[in-house]
Coordinates of C-alpha atoms and ligand atoms in Angstrom, one line a residue:
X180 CA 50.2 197.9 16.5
X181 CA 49.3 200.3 19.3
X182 CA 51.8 203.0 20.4
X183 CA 53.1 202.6 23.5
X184 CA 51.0 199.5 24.4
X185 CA 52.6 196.3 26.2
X186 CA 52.0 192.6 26.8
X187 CA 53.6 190.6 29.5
X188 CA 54.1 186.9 29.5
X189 CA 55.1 185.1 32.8
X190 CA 56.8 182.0 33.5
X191 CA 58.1 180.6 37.0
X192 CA 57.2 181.3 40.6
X193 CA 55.0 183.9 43.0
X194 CA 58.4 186.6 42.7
X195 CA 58.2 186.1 38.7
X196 CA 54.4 186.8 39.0
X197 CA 55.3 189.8 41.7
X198 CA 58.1 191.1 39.2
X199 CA 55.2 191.1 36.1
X200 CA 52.6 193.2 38.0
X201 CA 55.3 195.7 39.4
X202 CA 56.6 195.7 35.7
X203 CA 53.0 196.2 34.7
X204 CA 52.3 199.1 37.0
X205 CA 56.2 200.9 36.7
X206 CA 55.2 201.0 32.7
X207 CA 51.7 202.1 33.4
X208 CA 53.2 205.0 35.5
X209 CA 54.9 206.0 32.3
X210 CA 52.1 206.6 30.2
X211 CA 51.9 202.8 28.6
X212 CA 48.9 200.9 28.4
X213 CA 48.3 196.8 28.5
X214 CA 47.4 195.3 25.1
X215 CA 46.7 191.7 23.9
X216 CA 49.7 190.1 21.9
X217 CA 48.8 190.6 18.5
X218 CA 48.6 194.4 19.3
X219 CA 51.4 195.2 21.9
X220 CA 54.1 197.7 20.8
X221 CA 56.9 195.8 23.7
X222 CA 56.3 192.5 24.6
X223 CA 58.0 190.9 27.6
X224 CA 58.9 187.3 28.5
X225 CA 59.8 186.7 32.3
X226 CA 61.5 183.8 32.3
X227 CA 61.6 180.8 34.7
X228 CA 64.6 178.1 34.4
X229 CA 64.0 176.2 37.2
X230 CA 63.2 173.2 35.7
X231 CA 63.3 171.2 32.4
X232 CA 64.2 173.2 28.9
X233 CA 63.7 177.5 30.1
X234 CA 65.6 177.9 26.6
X235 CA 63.8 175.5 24.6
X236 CA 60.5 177.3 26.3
X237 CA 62.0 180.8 25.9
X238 CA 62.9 180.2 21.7
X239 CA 59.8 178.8 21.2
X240 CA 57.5 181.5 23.1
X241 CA 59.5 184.5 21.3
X242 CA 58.9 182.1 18.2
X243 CA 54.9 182.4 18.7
X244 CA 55.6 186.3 19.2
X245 CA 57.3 186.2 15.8
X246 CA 54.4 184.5 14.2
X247 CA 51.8 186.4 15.9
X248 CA 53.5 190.3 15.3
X249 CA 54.2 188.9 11.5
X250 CA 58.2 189.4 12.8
X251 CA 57.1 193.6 12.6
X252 CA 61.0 195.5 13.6
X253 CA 58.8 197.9 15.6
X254 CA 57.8 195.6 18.0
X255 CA 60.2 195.6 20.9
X256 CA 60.9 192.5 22.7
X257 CA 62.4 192.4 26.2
X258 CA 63.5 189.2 27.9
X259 CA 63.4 189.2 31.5
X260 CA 64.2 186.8 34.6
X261 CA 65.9 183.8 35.6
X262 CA 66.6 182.7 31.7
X263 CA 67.8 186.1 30.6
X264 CA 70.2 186.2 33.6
X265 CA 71.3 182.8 32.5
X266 CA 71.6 183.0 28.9
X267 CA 72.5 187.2 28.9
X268 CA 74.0 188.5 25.2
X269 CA 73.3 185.0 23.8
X270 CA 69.5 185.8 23.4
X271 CA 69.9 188.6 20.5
X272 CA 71.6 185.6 17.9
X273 CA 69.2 185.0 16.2
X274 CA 66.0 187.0 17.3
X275 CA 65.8 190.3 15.6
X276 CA 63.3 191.5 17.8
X277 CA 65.1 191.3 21.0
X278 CA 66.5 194.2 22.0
X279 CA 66.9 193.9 25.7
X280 CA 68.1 191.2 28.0
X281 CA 66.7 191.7 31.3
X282 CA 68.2 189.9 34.5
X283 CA 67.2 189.3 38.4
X284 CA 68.2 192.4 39.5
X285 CA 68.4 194.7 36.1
X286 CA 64.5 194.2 36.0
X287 CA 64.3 197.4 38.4
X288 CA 66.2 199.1 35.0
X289 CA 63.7 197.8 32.1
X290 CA 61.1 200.9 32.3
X291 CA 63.9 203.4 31.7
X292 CA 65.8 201.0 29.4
X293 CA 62.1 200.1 27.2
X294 CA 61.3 204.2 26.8
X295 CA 65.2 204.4 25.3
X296 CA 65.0 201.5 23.2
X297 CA 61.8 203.0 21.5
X298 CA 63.8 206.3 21.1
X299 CA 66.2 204.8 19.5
X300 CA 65.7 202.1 17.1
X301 CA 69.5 200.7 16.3
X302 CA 70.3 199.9 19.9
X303 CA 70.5 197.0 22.0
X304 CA 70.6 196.8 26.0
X305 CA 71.5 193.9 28.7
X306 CA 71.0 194.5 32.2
X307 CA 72.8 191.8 33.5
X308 CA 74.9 192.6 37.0
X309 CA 73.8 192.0 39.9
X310 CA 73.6 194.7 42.4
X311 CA 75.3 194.6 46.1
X312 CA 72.6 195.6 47.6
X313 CA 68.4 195.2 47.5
X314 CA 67.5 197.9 44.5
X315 CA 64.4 199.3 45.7
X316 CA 61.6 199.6 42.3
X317 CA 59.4 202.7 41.2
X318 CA 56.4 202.9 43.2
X319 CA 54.1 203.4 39.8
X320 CA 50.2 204.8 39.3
X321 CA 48.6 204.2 43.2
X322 CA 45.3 203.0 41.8
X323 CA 42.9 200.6 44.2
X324 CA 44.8 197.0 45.2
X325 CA 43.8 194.0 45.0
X326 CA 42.7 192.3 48.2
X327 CA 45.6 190.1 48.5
X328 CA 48.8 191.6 47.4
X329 CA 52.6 190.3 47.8
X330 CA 55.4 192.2 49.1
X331 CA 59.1 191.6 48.5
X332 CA 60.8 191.4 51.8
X333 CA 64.2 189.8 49.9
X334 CA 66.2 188.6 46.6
X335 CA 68.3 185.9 45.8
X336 CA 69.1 182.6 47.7
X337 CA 72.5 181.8 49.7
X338 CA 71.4 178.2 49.9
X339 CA 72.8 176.5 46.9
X340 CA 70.7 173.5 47.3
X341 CA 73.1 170.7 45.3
X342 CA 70.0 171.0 42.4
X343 CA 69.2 174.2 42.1
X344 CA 70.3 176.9 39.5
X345 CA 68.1 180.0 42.0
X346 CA 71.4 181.1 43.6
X347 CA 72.8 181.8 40.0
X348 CA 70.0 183.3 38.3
X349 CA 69.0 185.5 41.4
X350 CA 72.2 185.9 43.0
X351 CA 72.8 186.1 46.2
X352 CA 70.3 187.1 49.1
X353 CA 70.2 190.3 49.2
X354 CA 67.5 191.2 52.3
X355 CA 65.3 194.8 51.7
X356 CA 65.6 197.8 54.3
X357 CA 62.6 197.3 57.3
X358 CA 61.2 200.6 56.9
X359 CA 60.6 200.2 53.1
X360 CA 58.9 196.9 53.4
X361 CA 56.8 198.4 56.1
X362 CA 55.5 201.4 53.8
X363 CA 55.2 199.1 50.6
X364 CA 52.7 197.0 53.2
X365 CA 51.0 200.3 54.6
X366 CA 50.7 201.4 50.8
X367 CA 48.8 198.6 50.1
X368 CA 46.2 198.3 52.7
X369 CA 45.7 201.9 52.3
X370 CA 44.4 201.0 48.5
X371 CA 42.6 198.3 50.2
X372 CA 44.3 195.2 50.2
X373 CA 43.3 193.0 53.5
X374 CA 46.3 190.3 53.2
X375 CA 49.4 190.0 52.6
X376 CA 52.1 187.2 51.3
X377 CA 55.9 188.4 52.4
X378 CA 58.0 186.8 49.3
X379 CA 61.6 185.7 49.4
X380 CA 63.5 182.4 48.4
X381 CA 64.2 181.5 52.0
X382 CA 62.1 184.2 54.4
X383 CA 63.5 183.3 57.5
X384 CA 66.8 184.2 56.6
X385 CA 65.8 187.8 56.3
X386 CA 68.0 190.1 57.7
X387 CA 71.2 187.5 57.9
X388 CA 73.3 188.8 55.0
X389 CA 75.2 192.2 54.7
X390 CA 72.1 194.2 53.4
X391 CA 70.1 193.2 57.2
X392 CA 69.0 195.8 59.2
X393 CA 69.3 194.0 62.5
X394 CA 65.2 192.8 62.1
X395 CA 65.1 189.3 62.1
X396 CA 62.3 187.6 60.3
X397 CA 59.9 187.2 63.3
X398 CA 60.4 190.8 64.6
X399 CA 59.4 191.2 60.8
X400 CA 56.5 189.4 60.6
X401 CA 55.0 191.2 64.2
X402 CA 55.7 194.6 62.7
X403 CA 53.6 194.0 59.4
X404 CA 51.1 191.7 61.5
X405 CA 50.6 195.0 63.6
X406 CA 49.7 197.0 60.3
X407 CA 46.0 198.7 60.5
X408 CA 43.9 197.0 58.3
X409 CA 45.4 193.9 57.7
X410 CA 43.0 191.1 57.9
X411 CA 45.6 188.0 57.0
X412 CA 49.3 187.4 56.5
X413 CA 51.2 184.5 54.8
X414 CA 54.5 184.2 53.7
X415 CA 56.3 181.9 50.8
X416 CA 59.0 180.4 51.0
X417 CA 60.3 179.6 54.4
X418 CA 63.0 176.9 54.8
X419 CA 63.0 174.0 57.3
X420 CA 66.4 174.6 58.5
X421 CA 66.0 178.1 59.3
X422 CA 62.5 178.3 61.0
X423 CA 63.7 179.4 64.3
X424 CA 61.8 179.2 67.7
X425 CA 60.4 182.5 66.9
X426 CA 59.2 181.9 63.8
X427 CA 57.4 178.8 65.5
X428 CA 56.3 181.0 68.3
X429 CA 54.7 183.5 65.6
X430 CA 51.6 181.3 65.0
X431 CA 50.7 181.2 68.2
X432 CA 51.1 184.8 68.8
X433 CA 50.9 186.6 65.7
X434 CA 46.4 186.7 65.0
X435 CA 46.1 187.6 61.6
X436 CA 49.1 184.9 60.5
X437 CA 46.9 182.8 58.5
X438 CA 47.3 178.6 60.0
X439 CA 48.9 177.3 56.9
X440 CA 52.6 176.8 55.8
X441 CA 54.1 176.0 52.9
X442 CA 57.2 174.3 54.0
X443 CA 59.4 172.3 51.8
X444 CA 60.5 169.1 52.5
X445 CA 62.0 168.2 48.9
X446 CA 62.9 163.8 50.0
X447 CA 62.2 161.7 53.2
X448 CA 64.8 160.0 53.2
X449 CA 68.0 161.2 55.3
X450 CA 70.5 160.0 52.4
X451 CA 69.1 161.8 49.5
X452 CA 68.5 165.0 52.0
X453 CA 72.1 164.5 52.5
X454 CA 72.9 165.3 48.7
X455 CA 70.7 167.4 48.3
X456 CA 72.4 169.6 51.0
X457 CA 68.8 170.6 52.7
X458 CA 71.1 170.4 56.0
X459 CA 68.3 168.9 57.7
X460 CA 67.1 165.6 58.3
X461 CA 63.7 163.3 58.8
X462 CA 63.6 163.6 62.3
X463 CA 64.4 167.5 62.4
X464 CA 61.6 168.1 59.7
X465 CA 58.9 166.1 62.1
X466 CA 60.3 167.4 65.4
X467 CA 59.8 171.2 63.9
X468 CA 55.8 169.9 62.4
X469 CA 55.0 168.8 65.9
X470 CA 56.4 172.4 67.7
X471 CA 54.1 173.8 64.5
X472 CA 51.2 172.0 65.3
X473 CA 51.6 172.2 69.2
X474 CA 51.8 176.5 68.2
X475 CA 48.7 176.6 66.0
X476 CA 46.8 173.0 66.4
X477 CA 45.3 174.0 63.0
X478 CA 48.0 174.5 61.6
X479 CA 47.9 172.8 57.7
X480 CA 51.2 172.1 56.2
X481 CA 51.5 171.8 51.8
X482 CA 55.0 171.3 50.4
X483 CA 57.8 171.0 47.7
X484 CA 58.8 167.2 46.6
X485 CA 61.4 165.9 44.2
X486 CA 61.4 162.4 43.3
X487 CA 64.2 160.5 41.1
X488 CA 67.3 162.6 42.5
X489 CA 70.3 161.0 41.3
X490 CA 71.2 158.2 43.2
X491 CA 67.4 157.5 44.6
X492 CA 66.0 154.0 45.4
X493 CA 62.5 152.8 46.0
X494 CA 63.6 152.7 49.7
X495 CA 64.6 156.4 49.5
X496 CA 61.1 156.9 47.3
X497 CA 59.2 155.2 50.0
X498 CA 60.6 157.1 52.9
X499 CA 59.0 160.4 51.0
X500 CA 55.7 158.5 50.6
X501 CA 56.0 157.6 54.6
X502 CA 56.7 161.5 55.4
X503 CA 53.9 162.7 53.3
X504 CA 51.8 160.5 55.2
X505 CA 53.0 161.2 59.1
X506 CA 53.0 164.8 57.8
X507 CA 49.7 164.7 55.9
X508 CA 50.2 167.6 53.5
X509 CA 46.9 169.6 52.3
X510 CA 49.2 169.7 49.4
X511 CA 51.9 169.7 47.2
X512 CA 54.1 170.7 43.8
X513 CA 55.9 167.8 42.8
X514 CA 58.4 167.4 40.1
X515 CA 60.8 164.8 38.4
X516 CA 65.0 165.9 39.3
X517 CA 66.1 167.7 36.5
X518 CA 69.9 168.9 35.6
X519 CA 70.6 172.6 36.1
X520 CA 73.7 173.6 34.3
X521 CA 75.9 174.8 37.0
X522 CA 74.2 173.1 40.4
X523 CA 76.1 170.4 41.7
X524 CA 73.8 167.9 40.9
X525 CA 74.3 167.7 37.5
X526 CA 77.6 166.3 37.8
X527 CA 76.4 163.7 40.8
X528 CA 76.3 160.0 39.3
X529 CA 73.3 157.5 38.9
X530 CA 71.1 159.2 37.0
X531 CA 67.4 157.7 37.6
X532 CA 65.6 157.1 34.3
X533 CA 62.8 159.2 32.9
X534 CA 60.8 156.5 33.1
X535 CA 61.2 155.4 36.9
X536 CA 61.0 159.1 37.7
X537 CA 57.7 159.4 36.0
X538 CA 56.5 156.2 37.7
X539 CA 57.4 157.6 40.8
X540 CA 56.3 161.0 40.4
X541 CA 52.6 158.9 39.6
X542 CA 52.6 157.0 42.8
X543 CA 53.6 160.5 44.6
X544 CA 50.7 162.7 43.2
X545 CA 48.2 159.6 43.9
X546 CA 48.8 159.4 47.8
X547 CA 48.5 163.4 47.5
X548 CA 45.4 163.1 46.0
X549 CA 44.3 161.1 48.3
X550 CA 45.8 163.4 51.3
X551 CA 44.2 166.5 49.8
X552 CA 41.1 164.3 49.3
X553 CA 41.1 163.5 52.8
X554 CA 41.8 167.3 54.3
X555 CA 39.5 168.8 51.9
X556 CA 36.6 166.5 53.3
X557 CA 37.4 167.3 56.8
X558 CA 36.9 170.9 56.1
X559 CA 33.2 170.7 55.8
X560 CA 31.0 171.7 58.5
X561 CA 33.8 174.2 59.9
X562 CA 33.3 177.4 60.5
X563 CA 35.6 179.8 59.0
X564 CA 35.8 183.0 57.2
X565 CA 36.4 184.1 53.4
X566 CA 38.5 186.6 51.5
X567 CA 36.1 187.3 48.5
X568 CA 38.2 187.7 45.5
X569 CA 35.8 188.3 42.5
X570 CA 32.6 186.6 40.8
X571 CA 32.9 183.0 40.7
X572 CA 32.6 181.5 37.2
X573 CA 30.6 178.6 38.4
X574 CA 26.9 180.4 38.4
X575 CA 25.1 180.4 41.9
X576 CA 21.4 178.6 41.9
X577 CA 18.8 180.7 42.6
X578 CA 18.8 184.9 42.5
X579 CA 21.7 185.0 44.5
X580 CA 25.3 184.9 42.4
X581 CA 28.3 182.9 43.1
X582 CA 31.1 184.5 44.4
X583 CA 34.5 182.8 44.7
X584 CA 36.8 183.8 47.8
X585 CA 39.6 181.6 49.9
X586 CA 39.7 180.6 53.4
X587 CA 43.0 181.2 55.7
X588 CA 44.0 178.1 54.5
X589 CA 44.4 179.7 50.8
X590 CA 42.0 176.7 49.3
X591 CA 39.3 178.4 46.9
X592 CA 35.4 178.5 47.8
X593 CA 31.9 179.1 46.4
X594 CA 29.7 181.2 48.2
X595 CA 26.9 182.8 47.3
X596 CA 26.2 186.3 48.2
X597 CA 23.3 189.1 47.5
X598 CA 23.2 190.8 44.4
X599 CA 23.7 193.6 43.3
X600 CA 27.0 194.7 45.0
X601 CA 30.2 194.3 44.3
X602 CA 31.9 191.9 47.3
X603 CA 35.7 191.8 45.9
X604 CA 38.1 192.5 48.8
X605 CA 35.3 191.9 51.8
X606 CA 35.5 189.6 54.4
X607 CA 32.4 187.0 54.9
X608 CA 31.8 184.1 57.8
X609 CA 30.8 181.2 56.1
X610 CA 30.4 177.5 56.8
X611 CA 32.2 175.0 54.4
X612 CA 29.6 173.0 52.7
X613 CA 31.1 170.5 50.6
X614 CA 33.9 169.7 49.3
X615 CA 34.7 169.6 45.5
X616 CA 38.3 168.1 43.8
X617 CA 40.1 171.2 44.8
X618 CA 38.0 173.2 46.2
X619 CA 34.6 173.9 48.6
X620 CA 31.5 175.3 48.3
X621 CA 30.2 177.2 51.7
X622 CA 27.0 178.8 53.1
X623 CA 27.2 182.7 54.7
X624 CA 26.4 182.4 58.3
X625 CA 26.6 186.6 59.1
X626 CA 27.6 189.8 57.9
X627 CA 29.9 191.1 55.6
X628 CA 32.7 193.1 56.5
Ligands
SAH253 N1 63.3 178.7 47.6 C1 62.2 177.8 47.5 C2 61.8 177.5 46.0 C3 62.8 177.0 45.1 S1 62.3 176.6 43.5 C4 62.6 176.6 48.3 O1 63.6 176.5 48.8 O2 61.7 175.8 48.4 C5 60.8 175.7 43.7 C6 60.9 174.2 43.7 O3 61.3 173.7 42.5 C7 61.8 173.7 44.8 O4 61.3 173.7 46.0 C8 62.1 172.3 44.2 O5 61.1 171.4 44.7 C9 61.9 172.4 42.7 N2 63.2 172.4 42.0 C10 64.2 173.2 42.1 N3 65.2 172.8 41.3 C11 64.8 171.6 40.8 C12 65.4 170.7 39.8 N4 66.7 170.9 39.4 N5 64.7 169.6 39.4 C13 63.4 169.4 39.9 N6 62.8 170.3 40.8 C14 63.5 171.4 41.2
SF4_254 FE1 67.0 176.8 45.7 FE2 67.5 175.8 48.0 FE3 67.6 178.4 47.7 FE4 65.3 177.2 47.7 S1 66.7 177.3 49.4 S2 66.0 178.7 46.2 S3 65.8 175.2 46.7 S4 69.0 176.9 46.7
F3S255 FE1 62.1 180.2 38.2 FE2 63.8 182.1 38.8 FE3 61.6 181.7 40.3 S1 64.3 180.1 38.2 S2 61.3 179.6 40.1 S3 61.7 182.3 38.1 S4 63.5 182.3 41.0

């Protein structure tokens, strides 16, 4: 085992990812370096509970840390996110190593509370409350960025969204101060990131809650799109009920906002929105893609879809299939309903099998395939640019490597580019090539930059 070492396991979404590498960074700042596993001195599960079993998931990943650490007492096990906040005091039964519960908000907490814990062996910590207002995190070491990073802009969800357990596990929304989101951005490009991705449960709410600062999300978005430096901007998650006219007019007026949205749609059928209190329906959905589309004619849309929500027929199935379709997503993450122990949901009637779900979920992610299929093809020949992100595995032909970047549209391409240099983080015109099963290859057409 190596003294003050770590090791960071992440479950769930971007803000679980975003929470890991501050975590990361906050414990590098005090003197800790990252470790494999077997090795690690404090070992950290971020949790997701979303969907399916998060406890089964949770017991058996800190059973694989047993097994791999050989159950050593030194080793300090801290679990953190959406199941810790769930499950709180219930996760030390049982698992000697765990000594600290980690929730949404007492995350900020766990450098401090992991430096304790390793001064003093008998104790045991949960940070579980949730906090009034946005807790603003420990900036850490200020070493080089990487070319895309993702700023917080927001926690927690006011939605409640009749299946969804994200209100409870991150509370509610809690929107951060203006002037620190603008410094965290301006931080960031000065280490030499070129694009950003504003993160929140529901971005266009930002600013209408107790904590707002009288910005509204598209005053937002214009501020960090005026940033020096930045090269492209994205945000994750909006939802379809709160994308204002602004936040329509944005695409048209806002450059560097990159011409794809992930917006989602969840069911196409009216009924099923209904109980799923989306508070929005098929025809609001479409009317707001065509004032998109009319903003930023390249505009490319990739979504959310739930299939087999209680009380779901094949009419209500097919309606989704019909919306994919007239909406003709790049993309998107689809999933099977599952109950979350405290949305409403869980107590609705009809039930749809696992096994009509699953047959559902099959025809679902074959018409995507066939959508993405379909998009990804009309890509080639375009002109576009590229945000190298590293080496590409896939080795280039010739003397010339194979780097892999993404286009404003966030798909990932093959490019080759000279050797001899390192190209992370720089910007290259390419045209798209061909198009591979998820991806594209593309040929440079000028300089760097
Ligand atoms: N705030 C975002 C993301 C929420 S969680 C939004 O509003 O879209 C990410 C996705 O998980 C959701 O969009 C939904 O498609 C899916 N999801 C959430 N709860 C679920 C459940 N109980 N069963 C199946 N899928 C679920
Ligand atoms: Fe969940 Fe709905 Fe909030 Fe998204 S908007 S986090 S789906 S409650
Ligand atoms: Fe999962 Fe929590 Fe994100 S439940 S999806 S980690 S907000």
């Amino acid at each position: 085992m190596l003294e003050k070492s770590f090791h960071i396991l992440t479950f769930g979404c971007q803000m679980n990812v975003h929470d890991s590498q501050w975590l990361a960074r906050a414990l590098t700042g005090r003197g800790f370096q990252e470790a494999p596993l077997e090795q690690a001195q404090v070992v950290v599960l971020n949790t997701c509970s979303v969907r399916e079993k998060p406890e089964q998931k949770v017991i058996s990943a800190l059973g694989r840390v047993r097994q791999v650490t050989g159950g050593n007492p030194g080793v300090l096990v801290a679990v953190t996110g959406c199941v810790a906040q769930q499950l709180g005091g219930k996760l030390f039964e049982g698992a000697g190593q765990v000594r600290l519960v980690a929730g949404s908000d007492g995350i900020a907490g766990a450098p401090a509370a992991i430096e304790r814990l390793l001064a003093e062996p008998g104790l045991r910590l949960s940070l579980l409350d949730f906090t009034s207002s946005y807790v603003e995190r420990e900036a850490g070491p200020r070493h080089a960025a990487e070319p895309v990073a993702y700023i917080n802009i927001m926690q927690g969800c006011d939605n409640f969204c009749t299946y969804c357990i994200v209100p409870f596990t991150r509370g509610r929304q809690k929107s951060r101060a203006t002037p620190a989101i603008l410094e965290e951005c301006l931080a960031v490009l000065d280490r030499g990131a070129r694009e950003i991705t504003l993160l929140g449960q529901n971005v266009n709410a930002f600013g209408r809650d107790k904590s707002g600062d009288g910005v509204s999300f598209a005053a937002l978005l214009s501020r960090v799109a005026a940033l020096p430096g930045l090269a492209r901007l994205r945000y994750v998650t909006p939802h379809p009920k709160d994308m204002g006219p602004d936040d329509v007019a944005a695409f048209a007026e806002l450059a560097p906002l990159c011409p794809r949205l992930h917006l989602p749609l969840q069911s196409g059928s009216d009924t099923v929105l209904e109980r799923m209190r989306r508070k929005y329906n098929r025809r609001d959905f479409l009317d707001l893609v065509a004032c998109l589309r009319a903003a930023r004619p390249d505009l490319a849309l990739s979504t959310d879809l739930i299939v087999g929500f209680p009380g779901e027929t094949e009419k209500d199935f097919e309606a989704t299939l019909e919306m994919m379709e007239s909406c003709g997503f790049m993309s998107s993450f689809s999933f099977c309903y599952s109950d979350r122990p405290g949305a409403r949901a869980a107590l609705f009637p009809d039930k749809i099998p696992p096994e009509v779900q699953q047959e559902r979920l099959l025809r679902l992610q074959e018409l995507q395939e066939k959508l993405s299929r379909r998009w990804l093809e009309a890509r080639t020949g375009r002109e576009t640019s590229l945000l190298i992100e590293g080496p590409s595995r896939r080795q280039g032909l010739g003397a010339e490597p194979s780097w892999q970047g993404r286009d404003p549209y966030g798909v990932p391409v093959h490019v080759t580019l000279p050797a001899g240099e390192d190209h992370t983080g720089r910007m290259v015109p390419v045209r798209i090539m061909e198009a591979k099963k998820h991806s594209l290859t593309a040929r440079r057409t000028g300089a760097l930059w």
